[in-house]
Tab-separated table of C-alpha atoms in Angstrom:
chain	number	residue	atom	x	y	z
N	1259	MET	CA	-10.230	0.995	-15.899
N	1260	ARG	CA	-7.077	0.763	-15.233
N	1261	TYR	CA	-4.905	1.547	-12.421
N	1262	ILE	CA	-3.525	4.883	-13.062
N	1263	ALA	CA	-0.112	5.424	-11.648
N	1264	ASP	CA	-0.199	8.992	-10.539
N	1265	HIS	CA	1.631	8.682	-7.061
N	1266	ASP	CA	4.263	7.326	-4.700
N	1267	PHE	CA	3.701	7.440	-1.127
N	1268	HIS	CA	7.438	6.066	-0.179
N	1269	ILE	CA	9.828	8.237	-0.809
N	1270	HIS	CA	13.120	9.247	1.867
N	1271	SER	CA	15.048	12.319	1.662
N	1272	THR	CA	18.420	12.844	2.954
N	1273	VAL	CA	16.728	13.233	6.710
N	1274	SER	CA	16.791	9.508	6.883
N	1275	PRO	CA	19.997	8.483	8.146
N	1276	CYS	CA	20.300	5.624	5.479
N	1277	CYS	CA	20.162	8.029	3.219
N	1278	HIS	CA	23.235	9.114	1.728
N	1279	ASP	CA	22.536	10.814	-1.112
N	1280	GLU	CA	22.917	15.142	-0.540
N	1281	THR	CA	20.954	15.329	-3.904
N	1282	GLN	CA	18.168	13.585	-2.743
N	1283	THR	CA	15.802	16.644	-1.621
N	1284	PRO	CA	12.223	17.528	-1.172
N	1285	GLU	CA	12.768	19.883	-4.182
N	1286	ALA	CA	14.226	16.766	-6.433
N	1287	ILE	CA	11.943	14.390	-5.249
N	1288	LEU	CA	9.055	17.399	-6.339
N	1289	LYS	CA	10.629	17.716	-9.560
N	1290	TYR	CA	10.441	14.035	-10.139
N	1291	ALA	CA	6.837	14.269	-9.510
N	1292	LYS	CA	5.923	16.624	-11.757
N	1293	THR	CA	8.216	15.092	-14.706
N	1294	ASN	CA	6.429	11.452	-14.111
N	1295	GLY	CA	3.081	13.568	-14.270
N	1296	PHE	CA	2.175	12.275	-10.359
N	1297	LYS	CA	-0.654	14.132	-8.362
N	1298	LYS	CA	0.741	13.031	-5.096
N	1299	ILE	CA	3.782	11.787	-3.405
N	1300	CYS	CA	4.691	11.346	0.354
N	1301	LEU	CA	7.801	11.678	1.800
N	1302	THR	CA	8.394	9.442	4.338
N	1303	ASN	CA	11.578	9.371	6.337
N	1304	HIS	CA	12.208	6.690	8.957
N	1305	LEU	CA	10.470	7.596	12.259
N	1306	TRP	CA	11.081	6.473	16.050
N	1307	ASP	CA	8.867	8.848	18.151
N	1308	GLU	CA	11.167	9.979	21.132
N	1309	LYS	CA	7.652	10.102	23.035
N	1310	VAL	CA	7.548	6.226	22.782
N	1311	LYS	CA	9.553	3.848	24.881
N	1312	SER	CA	11.517	0.750	23.551
N	1313	GLU	CA	13.889	-1.688	24.632
N	1314	ALA	CA	15.879	-1.433	21.668
N	1315	GLU	CA	18.042	1.646	20.729
N	1316	TRP	CA	16.924	3.528	17.743
N	1317	HIS	CA	19.111	5.787	15.883
N	1318	ASP	CA	18.848	9.692	17.083
N	1319	GLY	CA	18.194	10.891	13.326
N	1320	GLN	CA	14.738	8.727	13.309
N	1321	ARG	CA	13.377	11.409	16.043
N	1322	PHE	CA	10.426	13.476	15.153
N	1323	CYS	CA	12.387	16.742	15.519
N	1324	CYS	CA	14.657	15.397	12.544
N	1325	LEU	CA	11.341	14.550	10.187
N	1326	SER	CA	10.004	17.638	11.141
N	1327	SER	CA	13.010	19.742	9.880
N	1328	VAL	CA	11.775	19.481	6.166
N	1329	LEU	CA	8.769	21.406	6.519
N	1330	PRO	CA	7.294	23.104	4.983
N	1331	LEU	CA	7.506	21.078	2.012
N	1332	PRO	CA	7.743	22.935	-1.336
N	1333	GLN	CA	4.235	22.573	-2.861
N	1334	ASP	CA	2.943	22.787	-6.718
N	1335	GLY	CA	0.211	23.663	-8.495
N	1336	ASP	CA	0.023	19.853	-9.810
N	1337	VAL	CA	1.381	17.829	-6.954
N	1338	GLU	CA	0.315	17.510	-3.606
N	1339	PHE	CA	2.989	16.644	-1.465
N	1340	LEU	CA	2.198	14.929	1.492
N	1341	PHE	CA	4.182	14.842	5.026
N	1342	GLY	CA	4.553	11.153	5.749
N	1343	ALA	CA	6.898	8.658	8.021
N	1344	GLU	CA	8.236	5.282	7.727
N	1345	ILE	CA	7.591	3.483	11.163
N	1346	ASP	CA	9.286	0.438	12.804
N	1347	MET	CA	7.693	-2.140	15.444
N	1348	ASP	CA	10.459	-3.260	17.843
N	1349	TYR	CA	10.929	-6.718	18.783
N	1350	ASN	CA	8.205	-6.668	21.539
N	1351	TYR	CA	5.704	-5.050	18.913
N	1352	VAL	CA	6.071	-1.571	20.075
N	1353	LEU	CA	5.316	0.995	17.225
N	1354	GLY	CA	7.356	3.405	17.130
N	1355	VAL	CA	4.784	6.552	16.831
N	1356	SER	CA	2.719	8.537	19.387
N	1357	PRO	CA	-0.799	8.309	18.985
N	1358	GLU	CA	-0.887	12.200	19.472
N	1359	ARG	CA	1.031	12.160	16.226
N	1360	TYR	CA	-1.134	10.608	14.278
N	1361	ASP	CA	-3.174	13.681	13.115
N	1362	ILE	CA	0.225	15.219	11.922
N	1363	PHE	CA	0.863	12.606	9.554
N	1364	ASP	CA	-0.807	12.714	6.029
N	1365	PHE	CA	0.239	9.278	5.392
N	1366	MET	CA	2.139	6.173	7.915
N	1367	VAL	CA	3.774	3.452	6.313
N	1368	ILE	CA	4.331	0.724	8.929
N	1369	SER	CA	7.471	-1.729	7.975
N	1370	THR	CA	7.003	-5.266	9.650
N	1371	THR	CA	9.848	-6.400	7.264
N	1372	HIS	CA	12.909	-4.966	8.410
N	1373	LEU	CA	14.051	-8.348	10.081
N	1374	HIS	CA	17.509	-7.858	9.814
N	1375	LEU	CA	17.737	-5.381	12.458
N	1376	ALA	CA	19.021	-7.657	15.411
N	1377	GLY	CA	18.305	-6.381	18.729
N	1378	ASN	CA	15.611	-3.991	17.123
N	1379	THR	CA	12.982	-5.149	15.147
N	1380	VAL	CA	13.786	-8.866	16.233
N	1381	ARG	CA	15.620	-10.175	19.547
N	1382	THR	CA	18.282	-12.086	18.012
N	1383	LYS	CA	19.911	-12.610	14.748
N	1384	ILE	CA	17.475	-14.901	12.486
N	1385	GLN	CA	18.966	-18.233	11.864
N	1386	ASN	CA	16.642	-20.030	8.824
N	1387	PRO	CA	14.238	-19.126	6.067
N	1388	GLU	CA	11.650	-21.152	8.462
N	1389	GLU	CA	11.977	-18.687	11.273
N	1390	ALA	CA	11.895	-15.729	9.286
N	1391	ALA	CA	8.528	-17.118	7.828
N	1392	GLU	CA	7.417	-16.952	11.757
N	1393	HIS	CA	8.325	-13.828	12.310
N	1394	TRP	CA	6.978	-12.417	9.263
N	1395	ILE	CA	3.374	-13.702	10.230
N	1396	THR	CA	3.220	-12.550	13.526
N	1397	ARG	CA	4.665	-8.966	12.944
N	1398	PHE	CA	1.544	-8.596	10.575
N	1399	ARG	CA	-0.885	-10.076	13.067
N	1400	GLU	CA	0.832	-7.872	15.798
N	1401	LEU	CA	0.310	-4.938	13.484
N	1402	LEU	CA	-3.522	-5.592	12.713
N	1403	LYS	CA	-4.077	-5.981	16.870
N	1404	LYS	CA	-3.436	-1.967	17.012
N	1405	ASP	CA	-5.704	0.692	16.922
N	1406	LEU	CA	-4.649	3.228	13.827
N	1407	PRO	CA	-5.990	5.258	11.371
N	1408	TRP	CA	-6.308	2.610	9.003
N	1409	HIS	CA	-7.844	5.046	6.460
N	1410	LYS	CA	-4.237	6.890	5.818
N	1411	THR	CA	-2.035	3.869	7.206
N	1412	GLY	CA	-0.221	1.373	4.627
N	1413	ILE	CA	2.127	-1.586	5.242
N	1414	ALA	CA	5.399	-1.381	3.522
N	1415	HIS	CA	7.233	-3.579	1.468
N	1416	LEU	CA	5.855	-7.569	2.320
N	1417	THR	CA	8.311	-9.092	-0.016
N	1418	CYS	CA	11.868	-6.880	0.563
N	1419	GLY	CA	15.309	-8.168	0.792
N	1420	HIS	CA	15.689	-7.368	4.474
N	1421	ILE	CA	13.630	-10.607	5.248
N	1422	PHE	CA	16.323	-13.144	5.346
N	1423	LYS	CA	19.686	-12.749	3.760
N	1424	GLY	CA	18.143	-12.026	-0.130
N	1425	ARG	CA	16.107	-15.246	0.341
N	1426	THR	CA	12.874	-13.653	0.281
N	1427	PRO	CA	11.189	-15.954	-2.554
N	1428	GLU	CA	12.587	-18.799	-0.274
N	1429	VAL	CA	10.922	-17.212	3.064
N	1430	ILE	CA	7.512	-16.598	1.127
N	1431	SER	CA	6.915	-19.706	0.188
N	1432	LEU	CA	6.722	-21.305	3.263
N	1433	ILE	CA	3.860	-19.161	4.293
N	1434	ASP	CA	0.721	-20.907	2.854
N	1435	ASP	CA	-2.651	-19.372	1.598
N	1436	GLU	CA	-4.642	-20.244	4.384
N	1437	THR	CA	-2.336	-17.902	6.372
N	1438	LEU	CA	-2.253	-15.184	3.591
N	1439	TYR	CA	-5.769	-15.119	3.652
N	1440	GLU	CA	-6.463	-14.712	7.087
N	1441	LEU	CA	-4.036	-11.809	6.985
N	1442	PHE	CA	-4.979	-10.053	3.926
N	1443	SER	CA	-8.827	-10.450	4.919
N	1444	ASP	CA	-8.095	-8.772	8.269
N	1445	ALA	CA	-6.045	-6.140	6.412
N	1446	SER	CA	-9.059	-5.495	3.752
N	1447	ARG	CA	-11.632	-5.235	6.716
N	1448	LYS	CA	-9.617	-2.537	8.395
N	1449	GLY	CA	-8.869	-0.308	5.423
N	1450	MET	CA	-5.481	-0.502	4.995
N	1451	GLY	CA	-3.245	0.086	1.950
N	1452	ILE	CA	-1.280	-2.641	0.634
N	1453	GLU	CA	2.403	-1.027	-0.654
N	1454	LEU	CA	3.713	-2.061	-4.115
N	1455	ASN	CA	7.370	-1.721	-4.126
N	1456	THR	CA	8.783	-2.480	-7.334
N	1457	LYS	CA	12.226	-3.080	-6.155
N	1458	THR	CA	10.486	-5.876	-4.190
N	1459	ILE	CA	9.146	-7.902	-6.765
N	1460	PHE	CA	11.303	-7.586	-9.617
N	1461	THR	CA	13.942	-11.020	-9.480
N	1462	SER	CA	13.948	-13.839	-11.715
N	1463	GLU	CA	11.191	-15.058	-13.891
N	1464	GLU	CA	11.240	-18.280	-11.328
N	1465	GLU	CA	11.014	-15.904	-8.593
N	1466	LYS	CA	8.395	-13.553	-9.688
N	1467	ASN	CA	5.383	-15.702	-9.273
N	1468	ILE	CA	6.440	-16.682	-5.873
N	1469	LEU	CA	6.766	-13.135	-4.630
N	1470	LEU	CA	3.264	-12.079	-6.465
N	1471	ARG	CA	1.328	-14.686	-4.947
N	1472	PRO	CA	1.145	-12.455	-1.582
N	1473	TYR	CA	-0.615	-9.526	-3.653
N	1474	TYR	CA	-2.870	-11.787	-5.867
N	1475	ILE	CA	-4.083	-12.913	-2.720
N	1476	ALA	CA	-4.229	-9.451	-1.070
N	1477	LYS	CA	-6.283	-8.480	-4.314
N	1478	ASP	CA	-8.696	-11.508	-3.805
N	1479	CYS	CA	-9.493	-10.421	-0.445
N	1480	GLY	CA	-10.175	-6.883	-1.798
N	1481	CYS	CA	-7.097	-5.113	-0.369
N	1482	LYS	CA	-6.710	-1.830	-1.974
N	1483	PHE	CA	-2.877	-0.950	-3.280
N	1484	TYR	CA	-0.875	2.083	-3.240
N	1485	LEU	CA	2.824	2.507	-5.064
N	1486	GLY	CA	5.859	3.255	-3.358
N	1487	SER	CA	9.356	3.544	-4.832
N	1488	ASP	CA	11.373	3.576	-1.022
N	1489	ALA	CA	13.872	5.577	-3.055
N	1490	HIS	CA	16.961	6.533	-1.000
N	1491	LYS	CA	18.701	8.053	-3.576
N	1492	GLY	CA	17.960	10.246	-6.892
N	1493	GLU	CA	19.265	7.205	-9.253
N	1494	ALA	CA	16.387	5.117	-7.505
N	1495	LEU	CA	13.647	7.499	-8.770
N	1496	THR	CA	14.988	6.890	-12.329
N	1497	GLY	CA	12.271	4.251	-14.152
N	1498	SER	CA	10.387	4.141	-11.350
N	1499	LYS	CA	6.949	5.323	-13.067
N	1500	GLU	CA	8.019	2.448	-15.833
N	1501	ASN	CA	8.305	-0.223	-12.918
N	1502	PHE	CA	5.032	0.797	-11.405
N	1503	GLU	CA	3.264	0.312	-14.517
N	1504	ARG	CA	5.329	-3.254	-15.099
N	1505	ILE	CA	3.762	-4.109	-11.923
N	1506	ILE	CA	-0.066	-2.937	-12.338
N	1507	THR	CA	-0.049	-5.103	-15.388
N	1508	LEU	CA	1.427	-7.936	-13.927
N	1509	LEU	CA	-1.305	-7.896	-11.047
N	1510	ASP	CA	-3.949	-6.567	-13.918
N	1511	LEU	CA	-4.787	-3.747	-11.389
N	1512	LYS	CA	-7.781	-1.747	-12.022
N	1513	GLU	CA	-8.721	1.737	-10.223
N	1514	GLU	CA	-11.110	0.174	-7.993
N	1515	ASP	CA	-8.177	-1.605	-6.553
N	1516	LYS	CA	-6.372	1.659	-5.509
N	1517	PHE	CA	-5.512	2.675	-1.985
N	1518	ILE	CA	-7.261	5.991	-2.319
N	1519	LEU	CA	-5.964	8.463	0.493
N	1520	LYS	CA	-7.658	11.657	1.234
N	1521	THR	CA	-6.020	14.189	2.758
N	1522	PRO	CA	-7.405	17.621	3.856
N	1523	LYS	CA	-7.236	20.272	1.487
C-alpha cells in the first residue's frame, strides 16, 4: 500500500525566533492540518534548554519556557496536535535538551545540518564543501552515540540548504555510499525517524538524484520516514501536501516505510 501523507511532524510557530510571520499560530497550523486531512501534526519550535550548558551562546527565545508558552495546544476531534521541539547540537556535540525533558515532548526533531551557525553548531566558519561533508558525517555519527528515546526522535533535513552556502548537492556527492550505509544502518537499528523535508529535495532535475541518494540508501537500510514541512510561515504550508506526495512517489514509499509515532491518548 502506498505511503499515506497523513501527518506533518516539523512545523514552527511564532515562538521560534526565526519565524517572522505573525499569522503562523497554533490555530492556523491546526487549520492547515484539517484542510489537508492530516491525522497528526507536531509543533517543533527551536529549543536550547536552559538546563543544558554550552560553550556557545544560544538565543534566549529558544528556552523551554518560551516553547511551553504555547500550551495547551488547540485540539480537534480529527487531528492530534502534538508538542515537540527542534533541537540542535553545539560544536562540542552537546545536545540542547535535558534528559528530564524527554517525557514532556511527544516528538524531538534533531538538527545536525545547521552548519551555517559558526560559533554554535560548528566552531568556525566552514571554508569548503569537503569540510562541510566531514561535519555532516561526524555530527550524524555523534548523534547516533547518544542515549535517546529513539522511538520518538527524528533527524531533520539531512539535505538542507544550510549545509554550505546553498551548495548542498556538491557536499552530498562527496559522501560515499559505504559511509551512508554505515550511518543509516545504525539509525535503522535504533529505530529513529528520517525526515522527508520537501524543500530540501526539490531543486533542478540534475541535482534531484544527488539529493535523493541518501534517502534511497536509508530506505535500503530499513529506515522509517516521517514527513516535515519545516514551515516557518503560513505561505510555506501552501502546497506541502502536494510536495509530500511527490517525494513519496520519487522514493516509491509504502506504508511499511512509515515512521510510526506512538503517542499516549
